[in-house]
XYZ file of C-alpha atoms in Angstrom:
772
model
C 102.629 52.048 72.549
C 104.367 54.484 74.885
C 103.389 58.069 75.485
C 106.463 59.310 73.631
C 105.943 57.168 70.544
C 102.230 57.922 70.573
C 102.921 61.610 70.336
C 104.638 60.961 67.031
C 101.986 59.020 65.267
C 98.941 57.694 67.080
C 95.375 58.762 66.387
C 93.862 56.660 69.165
C 90.693 57.932 70.827
C 91.303 59.478 74.241
C 90.390 57.127 77.064
C 90.127 59.896 79.627
C 86.549 60.448 78.552
C 85.738 57.250 80.455
C 86.887 57.034 84.112
C 89.167 54.199 85.130
C 87.123 51.373 86.678
C 86.759 51.445 90.461
C 88.139 48.516 92.445
C 85.386 45.951 92.717
C 85.741 45.461 96.448
C 85.430 49.014 97.689
C 81.728 49.710 97.251
C 79.117 47.474 98.808
C 76.590 48.387 96.119
C 77.116 47.948 92.377
C 77.759 51.057 90.328
C 74.871 51.604 87.941
C 74.930 53.731 84.825
C 74.696 57.413 85.745
C 75.839 56.935 89.341
C 78.438 59.399 90.585
C 81.353 57.786 92.423
C 82.805 59.843 95.297
C 85.784 59.402 97.613
C 84.731 61.484 100.636
C 85.606 58.588 102.968
C 88.920 57.770 101.244
C 87.325 54.912 99.345
C 85.189 54.797 96.245
C 81.446 54.758 96.937
C 78.408 55.786 94.967
C 77.043 59.168 95.953
C 73.673 57.681 96.875
C 75.192 55.136 99.262
C 77.562 57.287 101.314
C 75.759 58.542 104.476
C 77.184 62.053 104.255
C 75.684 65.126 102.612
C 77.752 65.777 99.472
C 77.364 67.960 96.405
C 79.437 66.525 93.551
C 80.331 67.908 90.130
C 81.319 65.620 87.274
C 84.066 66.266 84.717
C 81.443 67.327 82.147
C 79.899 69.847 84.549
C 83.345 71.211 85.425
C 84.125 71.792 81.752
C 80.744 73.211 80.721
C 80.412 75.560 83.707
C 84.075 76.544 83.890
C 84.513 75.409 87.502
C 88.174 76.016 88.357
C 88.119 77.800 91.722
C 86.483 77.714 95.133
C 84.514 80.838 94.203
C 83.006 79.232 91.093
C 82.076 76.077 93.035
C 80.352 78.197 95.705
C 78.178 79.835 93.047
C 76.765 76.407 92.195
C 76.325 75.141 95.783
C 73.527 76.533 97.992
C 74.722 76.778 101.577
C 78.333 77.383 100.540
C 79.413 81.034 100.575
C 82.680 82.481 99.331
C 83.432 86.154 99.927
C 86.460 88.281 99.082
C 87.278 91.771 100.318
C 89.848 94.409 99.372
C 92.850 92.072 99.414
C 93.745 88.619 98.141
C 94.263 87.630 101.794
C 90.732 88.687 102.741
C 88.613 85.667 101.831
C 85.842 84.062 103.849
C 84.386 80.676 102.861
C 81.482 79.436 104.972
C 79.305 76.350 104.863
C 76.031 75.359 106.557
C 75.806 78.550 108.586
C 79.340 78.200 109.983
C 80.695 81.616 109.073
C 84.363 82.450 108.793
C 84.648 85.742 110.614
C 88.407 85.769 110.966
C 91.420 83.472 111.060
C 91.921 80.066 109.511
C 89.210 78.805 107.199
C 86.384 76.661 108.577
C 86.170 74.864 105.222
C 89.090 72.661 104.204
C 90.435 72.931 100.648
C 91.620 69.439 99.701
C 93.591 68.711 96.525
C 94.152 65.047 95.723
C 93.927 64.185 99.409
C 96.137 66.891 100.937
C 94.992 69.935 102.899
C 96.125 73.142 101.137
C 93.933 75.566 103.081
C 95.524 79.018 103.285
C 96.309 81.198 106.291
C 96.750 84.922 106.920
C 98.190 87.143 109.667
C 97.040 90.487 108.263
C 95.616 92.264 111.325
C 94.631 95.435 109.471
C 92.204 93.795 107.039
C 91.929 90.283 108.370
C 90.524 87.431 106.339
C 91.098 83.732 106.243
C 94.037 83.339 103.911
C 94.375 83.644 100.168
C 93.129 80.967 97.809
C 95.773 78.349 97.290
C 95.889 78.162 93.509
C 92.710 76.185 93.010
C 93.035 76.685 89.232
C 93.761 73.030 88.709
C 94.191 71.538 85.302
C 92.770 68.036 84.852
C 89.869 67.481 87.240
C 87.849 64.293 87.373
C 85.448 65.534 90.043
C 84.771 68.184 92.692
C 83.080 67.217 95.967
C 81.602 69.581 98.561
C 81.414 67.498 101.746
C 79.249 69.022 104.487
C 79.570 68.844 108.249
C 82.697 68.180 110.402
C 84.939 65.698 108.556
C 88.069 65.605 110.697
C 88.822 61.868 110.398
C 89.011 61.960 106.623
C 90.070 65.543 105.915
C 91.793 66.628 109.086
C 92.391 69.877 110.863
C 90.629 72.374 108.585
C 87.336 70.527 107.982
C 85.524 72.261 110.849
C 82.383 72.886 108.779
C 83.181 70.621 105.835
C 85.541 70.348 102.891
C 85.838 71.100 99.188
C 87.747 68.310 97.510
C 89.351 68.629 94.060
C 90.174 65.234 92.517
C 92.409 65.048 89.466
C 92.000 62.422 86.766
C 94.314 59.416 86.763
C 96.632 58.932 83.798
C 95.284 56.407 81.316
C 96.952 53.385 79.763
C 95.201 54.269 76.495
C 96.862 57.026 74.525
C 94.808 60.166 74.202
C 94.693 63.923 74.458
C 92.189 66.631 75.242
C 91.966 70.375 74.738
C 89.513 72.708 76.517
C 89.278 76.351 75.467
C 87.140 79.423 76.067
C 86.795 82.913 74.619
C 84.622 85.759 75.805
C 84.192 89.428 76.476
C 86.380 91.353 78.941
C 89.498 89.642 77.669
C 88.474 86.078 78.535
C 90.986 83.653 77.017
C 91.385 80.130 78.332
C 93.116 77.021 77.043
C 93.995 73.813 78.852
C 95.618 70.804 77.204
C 96.322 67.276 78.431
C 98.054 64.319 76.882
C 98.006 60.912 78.506
C 99.119 57.403 77.747
C 101.317 54.453 78.673
C 105.014 54.894 79.373
C 105.918 51.306 80.273
C 103.354 48.815 79.021
C 100.476 48.385 81.448
C 102.648 49.308 84.451
C 103.384 53.031 84.126
C 101.179 55.705 82.581
C 101.573 59.483 82.574
C 99.693 62.700 81.909
C 101.170 66.065 80.982
C 98.965 69.148 81.362
C 99.276 72.870 80.748
C 96.868 75.752 81.201
C 96.554 79.464 80.508
C 93.624 81.609 81.638
C 93.034 85.334 81.407
C 90.127 87.542 82.411
C 90.406 91.337 82.515
C 87.757 91.819 85.199
C 84.547 93.839 85.176
C 85.926 97.257 86.145
C 88.681 99.664 85.046
C 90.471 102.199 87.218
C 89.574 105.579 85.682
C 92.911 107.157 86.602
C 95.164 104.903 84.523
C 92.960 102.322 82.790
C 94.249 99.458 84.960
C 91.938 96.463 85.077
C 90.446 95.754 88.500
C 89.420 92.277 89.581
C 91.070 90.613 86.604
C 93.200 87.498 86.761
C 95.848 85.744 84.676
C 96.956 82.175 85.335
C 99.562 79.952 83.712
C 100.489 76.501 84.870
C 102.067 73.219 83.962
C 101.834 69.862 85.650
C 101.839 66.162 85.259
C 100.968 62.844 86.841
C 102.617 59.444 86.808
C 100.592 56.344 87.653
C 102.339 53.085 88.576
C 100.432 49.803 88.843
C 102.377 46.664 89.553
C 100.900 43.689 91.344
C 99.330 44.807 94.594
C 101.042 48.200 94.571
C 99.597 51.390 93.065
C 101.137 54.851 93.200
C 100.237 58.211 91.697
C 102.602 61.165 91.752
C 101.096 64.531 90.843
C 103.227 67.658 90.303
C 102.001 71.189 89.625
C 103.442 74.643 89.128
C 100.952 77.525 88.851
C 101.670 81.233 88.415
C 98.753 83.528 89.192
C 98.417 87.295 88.855
C 95.251 88.766 90.328
C 94.718 92.446 89.671
C 93.644 94.623 92.629
C 90.019 93.921 93.575
C 87.316 96.321 92.454
C 85.483 98.220 95.157
C 85.231 101.435 97.123
C 84.487 102.737 100.608
C 81.040 104.235 101.157
C 79.747 105.930 104.318
C 76.920 104.200 106.148
C 73.540 105.760 105.475
C 72.379 105.101 109.034
C 74.775 105.673 111.934
C 72.279 105.647 114.799
C 72.744 103.247 117.677
C 70.551 100.483 116.247
C 70.148 101.729 112.685
C 70.657 99.449 109.690
C 72.352 100.445 106.431
C 70.803 98.556 103.511
C 73.250 97.701 100.714
C 71.358 96.919 97.525
C 71.681 97.579 93.811
C 70.588 101.217 94.321
C 73.220 101.692 97.022
C 76.037 100.507 94.744
C 77.594 103.284 92.640
C 79.928 101.881 89.957
C 81.313 105.355 89.254
C 82.956 105.287 92.702
C 85.032 102.184 91.910
C 88.550 103.616 91.732
C 91.985 103.430 93.324
C 95.033 105.651 93.184
C 96.958 105.688 89.905
C 100.276 106.891 91.280
C 101.482 103.361 90.456
C 100.024 100.321 88.733
C 99.143 98.388 91.852
C 100.318 94.814 91.620
C 97.371 93.084 93.240
C 98.501 89.555 94.087
C 101.242 87.654 92.293
C 101.817 84.108 93.496
C 103.804 81.028 92.545
C 102.505 77.683 93.757
C 104.501 74.477 93.767
C 102.564 71.359 94.685
C 103.502 67.680 94.881
C 101.208 64.849 95.988
C 102.169 61.189 96.215
C 99.322 58.702 96.745
C 100.391 55.112 97.392
C 98.358 51.975 98.055
C 99.509 48.459 98.853
C 97.146 45.484 98.989
C 98.471 43.320 101.841
C 96.024 40.479 101.230
C 93.425 39.041 103.516
C 91.359 42.222 103.262
C 94.173 44.473 104.532
C 95.546 47.478 102.665
C 98.060 50.197 103.449
C 97.525 53.708 102.034
C 99.775 56.728 102.168
C 99.324 60.341 101.071
C 102.390 62.588 101.107
C 102.005 66.239 100.260
C 104.069 69.353 99.683
C 102.369 72.699 99.079
C 104.502 75.830 98.724
C 103.266 79.320 97.864
C 105.312 82.501 97.468
C 103.395 85.687 96.837
C 103.478 89.462 96.856
C 100.285 91.353 97.692
C 100.038 95.061 96.888
C 96.885 97.182 96.827
C 95.636 100.702 97.489
C 95.154 100.675 101.250
C 92.973 103.762 101.508
C 90.949 102.811 98.353
C 90.762 106.487 97.301
C 91.669 107.738 93.799
C 93.978 110.502 95.058
C 97.542 110.317 93.685
C 99.240 112.983 95.812
C 98.951 113.099 99.607
C 98.079 116.263 101.508
C 99.670 116.184 104.938
C 100.486 118.228 108.010
C 103.785 118.208 109.859
C 103.814 115.773 112.774
C 107.293 116.629 114.085
C 110.673 114.999 113.645
C 110.480 115.211 109.854
C 107.258 113.145 109.698
C 103.889 114.051 108.204
C 100.323 112.977 108.986
C 97.691 112.667 106.235
C 94.720 111.283 108.184
C 92.655 114.463 108.442
C 93.448 115.500 104.851
C 94.351 113.289 101.861
C 96.172 109.960 102.183
C 97.816 107.759 99.590
C 98.313 104.469 101.372
C 100.000 101.415 99.872
C 99.538 98.022 101.497
C 102.254 95.586 100.471
C 103.232 92.163 101.803
C 105.638 89.444 100.820
C 104.312 86.091 102.021
C 105.660 82.572 102.077
C 103.786 79.407 103.027
C 105.190 75.895 103.048
C 103.072 72.896 104.065
C 104.321 69.316 104.413
C 101.870 66.566 105.308
C 101.898 62.807 105.715
C 98.819 60.618 106.087
C 99.240 56.872 106.672
C 96.297 54.439 106.973
C 95.936 50.713 107.532
C 92.507 49.437 106.544
C 90.648 46.146 106.669
C 87.680 45.239 104.467
C 85.363 42.227 104.694
C 81.770 41.717 103.558
C 80.423 43.107 106.850
C 83.300 44.992 108.459
C 85.472 47.885 107.411
C 88.049 49.175 109.861
C 90.838 51.706 109.595
C 93.558 53.139 111.822
C 96.006 55.842 110.861
C 98.259 58.696 111.734
C 98.757 62.187 110.374
C 101.510 64.786 110.499
C 101.227 68.361 109.245
C 103.990 70.951 109.295
C 103.183 74.501 108.161
C 105.569 77.450 108.047
C 103.970 80.766 107.198
C 105.728 84.103 107.177
C 104.985 87.568 105.912
C 106.940 90.805 105.705
C 104.854 93.966 105.780
C 106.005 96.948 103.725
C 102.756 98.923 104.014
C 103.310 102.671 103.984
C 101.819 106.106 103.505
C 103.335 108.081 100.678
C 104.860 111.303 101.986
C 104.872 110.324 105.660
C 108.567 111.093 105.413
C 110.496 112.730 102.609
C 112.206 109.401 101.903
C 109.023 107.287 101.721
C 107.350 107.150 98.350
C 105.646 104.767 95.966
C 108.277 102.014 96.242
C 109.279 100.017 99.301
C 112.707 101.680 99.329
C 113.524 103.147 102.761
C 110.599 101.247 104.330
C 111.425 98.804 107.106
C 109.917 95.382 106.443
C 108.026 94.156 109.510
C 108.130 90.372 109.833
C 105.492 88.082 111.335
C 105.389 84.285 111.411
C 102.924 81.525 112.201
C 104.292 78.001 112.527
C 101.928 75.074 113.035
C 102.703 71.434 113.788
C 99.876 68.925 113.955
C 100.070 65.314 115.093
C 96.983 63.124 114.906
C 95.873 59.534 115.444
C 92.543 58.346 114.089
C 90.451 55.319 113.369
C 87.049 54.162 112.181
C 84.882 51.050 112.294
C 82.067 50.486 109.806
C 79.946 47.400 110.532
C 76.993 46.043 108.555
C 74.809 44.746 111.355
C 72.118 43.442 108.994
C 71.596 43.572 105.249
C 70.009 46.981 105.758
C 71.610 48.488 108.866
C 75.176 49.832 109.012
C 76.828 51.423 112.059
C 79.924 53.623 111.885
C 82.146 55.013 114.605
C 85.104 57.333 114.052
C 87.590 58.984 116.398
C 90.450 61.413 115.926
C 92.920 62.687 118.506
C 94.823 65.793 117.481
C 97.698 67.641 119.128
C 98.458 70.988 117.549
C 101.341 73.315 118.448
C 101.243 76.923 117.261
C 104.174 79.337 117.441
C 103.880 82.944 116.363
C 106.139 85.996 116.233
C 105.547 89.582 115.149
C 107.175 92.993 114.997
C 104.705 95.403 116.575
C 106.833 98.483 117.286
C 106.592 100.252 113.923
C 104.423 103.292 113.226
C 103.444 102.722 109.606
C 101.419 105.958 109.506
C 104.583 108.023 110.094
C 107.183 105.472 108.985
C 108.991 105.445 112.324
C 109.965 102.826 114.869
C 111.636 99.434 114.785
C 111.059 96.204 112.909
C 112.473 94.082 115.719
C 110.413 91.100 116.897
C 108.486 92.210 119.983
C 105.957 89.383 120.343
C 106.613 85.654 120.695
C 103.740 83.278 121.351
C 103.558 79.511 121.928
C 100.447 77.466 122.612
C 99.297 73.850 122.275
C 95.776 72.582 121.617
C 94.443 69.058 122.093
C 91.244 67.675 120.619
C 89.335 64.397 120.870
C 86.888 64.336 117.969
C 84.345 61.493 117.668
C 81.806 60.906 114.917
C 78.931 58.400 114.974
C 76.755 57.388 112.058
C 73.903 54.961 111.460
C 72.537 54.172 107.997
C 69.425 52.153 107.145
C 68.761 50.996 103.584
C 65.051 51.464 102.997
C 65.438 49.764 99.615
C 68.143 48.945 97.091
C 68.030 52.533 95.911
C 67.263 54.642 99.013
C 68.514 55.030 102.566
C 68.126 57.143 105.685
C 70.962 58.065 108.030
C 71.738 59.938 111.222
C 75.048 61.242 112.533
C 76.669 63.161 115.369
C 80.113 64.674 114.840
C 82.459 66.938 116.745
C 84.852 69.379 115.127
C 87.428 71.806 116.457
C 89.495 74.704 115.172
C 92.604 75.637 117.173
C 92.996 79.023 118.771
C 95.950 81.276 118.201
C 97.327 84.757 118.648
C 96.501 88.289 117.574
C 99.769 89.583 116.167
C 98.748 93.207 115.654
C 99.356 96.120 118.005
C 96.818 95.058 120.639
C 97.287 94.830 124.388
C 99.211 91.714 125.427
C 96.339 90.150 127.392
C 94.180 90.284 124.236
C 96.644 88.380 122.069
C 95.607 84.762 122.751
C 92.190 83.515 121.638
C 90.559 80.180 122.391
C 89.958 77.038 120.382
C 86.529 76.657 118.753
C 84.507 73.462 119.073
C 81.306 72.328 117.409
C 78.900 69.391 117.702
C 76.766 68.804 114.608
C 73.751 66.474 114.635
C 72.232 65.457 111.313
C 69.497 63.249 109.887
C 69.126 62.713 106.182
C 67.942 60.588 103.320
C 69.051 60.036 99.741
C 68.240 57.750 96.877
C 66.549 57.180 93.516
C 62.880 56.948 92.573
C 60.808 55.989 89.512
C 63.280 53.653 87.878
C 66.158 56.035 88.708
C 64.586 58.963 86.867
C 64.533 61.011 90.081
C 67.479 61.423 92.449
C 66.990 63.074 95.817
C 68.910 64.069 98.903
C 67.560 65.824 102.009
C 69.112 66.624 105.380
C 68.317 68.404 108.647
C 71.143 69.530 110.927
C 71.746 71.298 114.229
C 75.165 72.624 115.275
C 76.107 73.614 118.816
C 79.096 75.964 118.497
C 81.346 77.118 121.368
C 84.081 79.762 121.666
C 83.344 81.197 118.243
C 86.283 83.213 116.919
C 84.888 86.651 116.067
C 86.553 89.746 114.636
C 86.163 93.011 116.465
C 88.086 96.282 116.206
C 89.705 98.947 118.311
C 90.539 102.460 117.191
C 94.233 103.348 117.067
C 96.009 106.644 117.525
C 95.392 107.582 113.881
C 91.669 107.837 114.637
C 89.824 110.690 116.342
C 88.358 107.977 118.610
C 91.688 106.518 119.692
C 93.971 105.337 120.916
C 91.816 102.996 122.960
C 92.977 100.946 125.949
C 92.634 97.742 123.914
C 95.269 98.939 121.411
C 97.113 101.822 123.044
C 100.112 101.605 120.718
C 98.221 100.922 117.482
C 99.255 103.309 114.714
C 96.280 102.467 112.508
C 92.872 104.090 112.195
C 91.365 100.805 113.338
C 92.786 97.392 114.082
C 91.183 93.960 113.730
C 91.656 91.397 116.454
C 89.938 88.143 117.390
C 87.842 87.505 120.487
C 85.659 84.528 121.435
C 81.885 84.431 121.600
C 80.767 81.888 124.210
C 78.017 80.196 122.227
C 76.306 80.105 118.849
C 73.899 77.704 117.158
C 73.300 76.861 113.517
C 70.335 74.865 112.329
C 69.186 74.195 108.833
C 67.826 72.003 106.091
C 68.966 71.033 102.598
C 67.116 69.525 99.658
C 68.674 68.421 96.361
C 66.539 67.051 93.532
C 67.342 65.948 90.009
C 64.620 64.636 87.717
C 64.786 63.298 84.210
C 61.306 64.478 83.211
C 61.679 63.001 79.722
C 64.531 61.411 77.821
C 65.422 64.923 76.657
C 64.546 67.150 79.614
C 66.374 67.185 82.976
C 65.370 69.396 85.900
C 67.445 70.233 88.955
C 66.636 72.014 92.204
C 68.786 72.676 95.280
C 67.745 74.520 98.431
C 69.507 75.356 101.683
C 68.033 76.912 104.830
C 70.395 78.147 107.549
C 69.412 79.862 110.790
C 72.788 80.683 112.318
C 73.002 83.063 115.253
C 74.869 83.968 118.403
C 73.401 82.568 121.600
C 75.734 84.133 124.171
C 78.140 86.850 123.058
C 79.178 89.843 125.131
C 81.384 92.343 123.347
C 82.122 96.044 123.145
C 79.776 97.950 120.881
C 82.098 99.824 118.550
C 79.437 101.727 116.591
C 78.450 104.448 116.160
C 80.595 106.089 118.850
C 83.855 105.244 120.580
C 84.197 101.612 121.587
C 84.961 102.404 125.223
C 81.322 101.626 125.928
C 80.395 98.843 128.317
C 79.953 95.296 127.078
C 76.702 94.571 125.292
C 74.981 91.215 124.753
C 74.762 90.316 121.051
C 73.051 86.997 121.714
C 70.213 86.525 119.228
C 71.979 88.373 116.423
C 72.333 86.518 113.155
C 75.754 85.251 112.161
C 77.403 87.546 109.595
C 77.494 86.659 105.885
C 74.987 83.788 106.200
C 71.746 84.021 104.164
C 68.766 82.226 105.677
C 67.670 80.891 102.296
C 69.711 80.020 99.225
C 68.681 77.979 96.246
C 69.547 77.100 92.682
C 67.722 75.472 89.814
C 68.434 74.285 86.301
C 66.523 73.227 83.197
C 68.513 71.227 80.647
C 67.218 70.042 77.282
C 69.107 67.686 74.949
C 68.018 66.743 71.416
C 69.920 64.184 69.292
C 70.314 65.354 65.693
C 72.031 62.894 63.361
C 75.386 62.130 65.020
C 75.401 65.056 67.451
C 73.385 66.239 70.435
C 72.105 69.784 70.666
C 71.599 71.027 74.221
C 70.601 74.076 76.176
C 70.642 74.818 79.897
C 69.120 77.603 81.959
C 70.417 78.088 85.522
C 69.343 80.393 88.307
C 70.536 80.987 91.848
C 69.103 83.087 94.641
C 70.048 84.017 98.170
C 68.215 86.119 100.716
C 69.715 89.127 102.472
C 72.496 88.713 105.023
C 74.215 90.885 107.604
C 77.813 91.965 107.078
C 78.919 91.973 110.724
C 77.980 90.606 114.130
C 76.315 93.878 115.197
C 73.692 93.349 112.421
C 73.824 96.997 111.326
C 74.746 96.521 107.657
C 72.395 94.347 105.609
C 73.411 93.096 102.157
C 70.297 92.786 99.977
C 68.986 89.559 98.499
C 70.198 88.646 95.030
C 69.136 86.512 92.063
C 71.423 85.631 89.152
C 70.483 83.753 85.960
C 72.794 82.101 83.431
C 72.184 80.348 80.135
C 74.232 78.162 77.831
C 73.479 76.311 74.617
C 75.611 74.176 72.361
C 76.257 70.993 70.472
C 78.133 67.857 71.492
C 79.599 65.090 69.362
C 81.301 61.837 70.246
C 84.600 63.453 71.228
C 83.938 67.202 71.087
C 81.618 69.915 72.330
C 80.987 73.575 71.586
C 78.776 75.897 73.642
C 77.973 79.573 74.109
C 77.095 81.062 77.485
C 75.770 84.227 79.083
C 76.338 84.765 82.811
C 74.196 87.127 84.907
C 71.697 87.692 82.116
C 69.801 90.378 84.050
C 73.044 92.191 84.975
C 72.128 92.275 88.668
C 74.626 94.586 90.405
C 73.654 93.961 94.004
C 76.946 93.793 95.962
C 77.918 90.357 97.181
C 80.103 91.468 100.094
C 80.835 94.413 102.345
C 82.951 94.858 105.458
C 83.802 97.606 107.911
C 86.741 99.681 106.687
C 88.493 102.315 108.774
C 88.049 105.468 106.761
C 90.930 107.931 106.538
C 88.718 110.774 107.644
C 87.348 110.940 111.205
C 84.062 112.479 110.065
C 83.141 109.354 108.057
C 84.566 106.691 110.369
C 81.712 104.247 109.793
C 82.609 103.472 106.201
C 81.975 100.167 104.450
C 84.168 98.614 101.790
C 81.806 97.548 99.006
C 83.120 94.746 96.786
C 82.017 95.534 93.243
C 79.764 92.766 91.891
C 80.232 90.778 88.694
C 78.520 92.188 85.620
C 76.903 90.379 82.681
C 79.446 88.334 80.719
C 79.293 86.117 77.654
C 81.558 83.790 75.739
C 82.054 80.342 74.255
C 83.689 77.107 75.442
C 84.967 74.228 73.360
C 86.353 70.805 74.153
C 88.008 68.241 71.886
C 89.360 64.777 72.681
C 91.793 62.899 70.449
């Protein structure tokens, strides 16, 4: 029966509830009931057998916990942090103590095999690039792969990767609907229909989703929701299987509207030379969360178009050819209240030539960008598999074109400049990246218990950048002509070595050494020319670990120790521009901002840590889970200007020994799940908790974000092809802020302000799932 005819009359049970069988030849060990199959090495292996530290989430966990973004995955993964500041372009994922301080992400975001990691050029606020529409629709599995993974995931997997894997279309007709309702306007529905199109050769899936959440805060001036999000998307997959050839084409269109983030700027409580401001639940004042209401600020509106073609051809004799072709295109507009103050009308003084300056009085600043990113990638691999030997060689090409036009402005800086972008010159900036790579791996089973693996990747990356730096956005004067053009190439040779020893049929130990690199680039803001280029980062990570099952598979465990030697760390610092009482400084003599972010390199840092993951089926009805991550990540050699509390013209100071920003030393999570069969259904309940210790906000270690514990609960009932559950998130309503960053205040007397991201409040709702 075809998909079209099935829509008209079939009542067949949906086959998507059961994954398609894995090829028998790809995994050396048989797949037992309850084993999770992962594809971190571009082939299907059981989680317990792959000698890499991985946290994996099944389709059931994704549905029950509502995992549809990088942020939600990070909440469930100790050691993985995800932070967002005052703009959609200000995000910072970090993993295993490898903090993203500025620039391109250290953690690759992989969707069906292609790298869709975002990028940003915003020099005023910085960040690592907006999320790239991770609200996917039909996920089979999510994998968090830890440590440098450049051979399998490429250029962005400096610290690891988060891989989203969509479900294959099924040759059995079926459908599924997932839905959720809750407080604060939560409305979610996702629907899939799958089935054969041409016999047992072509199958297809059609999916659609809509999600809405109003956010936890409201702007008091106009009632606008802050931190809310609305997503609508449609997509589909076509699977072709004929003889030795298999292909899967996946297409997606996603429209996302994120309201302006909730937060506010607060002065530091301690501005002495070595004083520390402690940001805890008492520090946070929800009544201060407000922005201007002169307009309804747009937030971030984006349209994502994504196409992925996976092809595989069995050549016989153990040889196979695999290809992954990707297109990822994102158009967005970002608009938010730049000064984060609730004032609607500026108060200014004449600055001459028909211009007006608001800095010492009352500003109404609007930050607004149009951005466009287009990524094309091609990955081609030839592999060989025999009982003892697996080998692979391949090539990779990545072409990224990113551009943004900046319309940021201060209302009233001229009589013609107001709330809209009319009469504002758009200032363009571009970042073009071309990557060419060759790679290979050899995996040899030396004995029945000992396996050796060697991997190598050579990468040549060319980065071109342009920017218009001659515009005074405080006064609305100057030119939008391109004044900076940069070109630089980076080469990397990245080996990885791994040895695995099978202690038994159900447990192994492994050790690895891997090198990663992240290319350098250019500061495109109004800094001095000699400060524009910054160097490429490199890292060597050494790891030993063990994983397996115990007590007739009732206990699963994974443990790892790692040490990372990190060179030329890309770090954000600031200089004060001519809009500040402390500027302009020699580092940014023409900067028209209060302060300007730019990237420098710290010579050396180290990260060392440990991870433990346990899952135990205490009884047939009770399952316990525990995950713990320890990370001691700190600078070893880092000389930089000390920009607080006074002017940053001070001499260089050694920050070696300081902890890496935004990395907690300890993070953990735990769960208790109870299931009780009743007649033809199963009643279940789950209690989850997560905790992280305090962490510093910046490399100077002068702002400390307090430790935080969050507890969630859900309970429900599950039948053969349906489930219904209720949930409460953040039961204790802990309002300790998750993130803060330095923010140039628009008042010289409070220049050491911190932007405080407003934390999530208690939320509740219900989720339902039905298969047909």
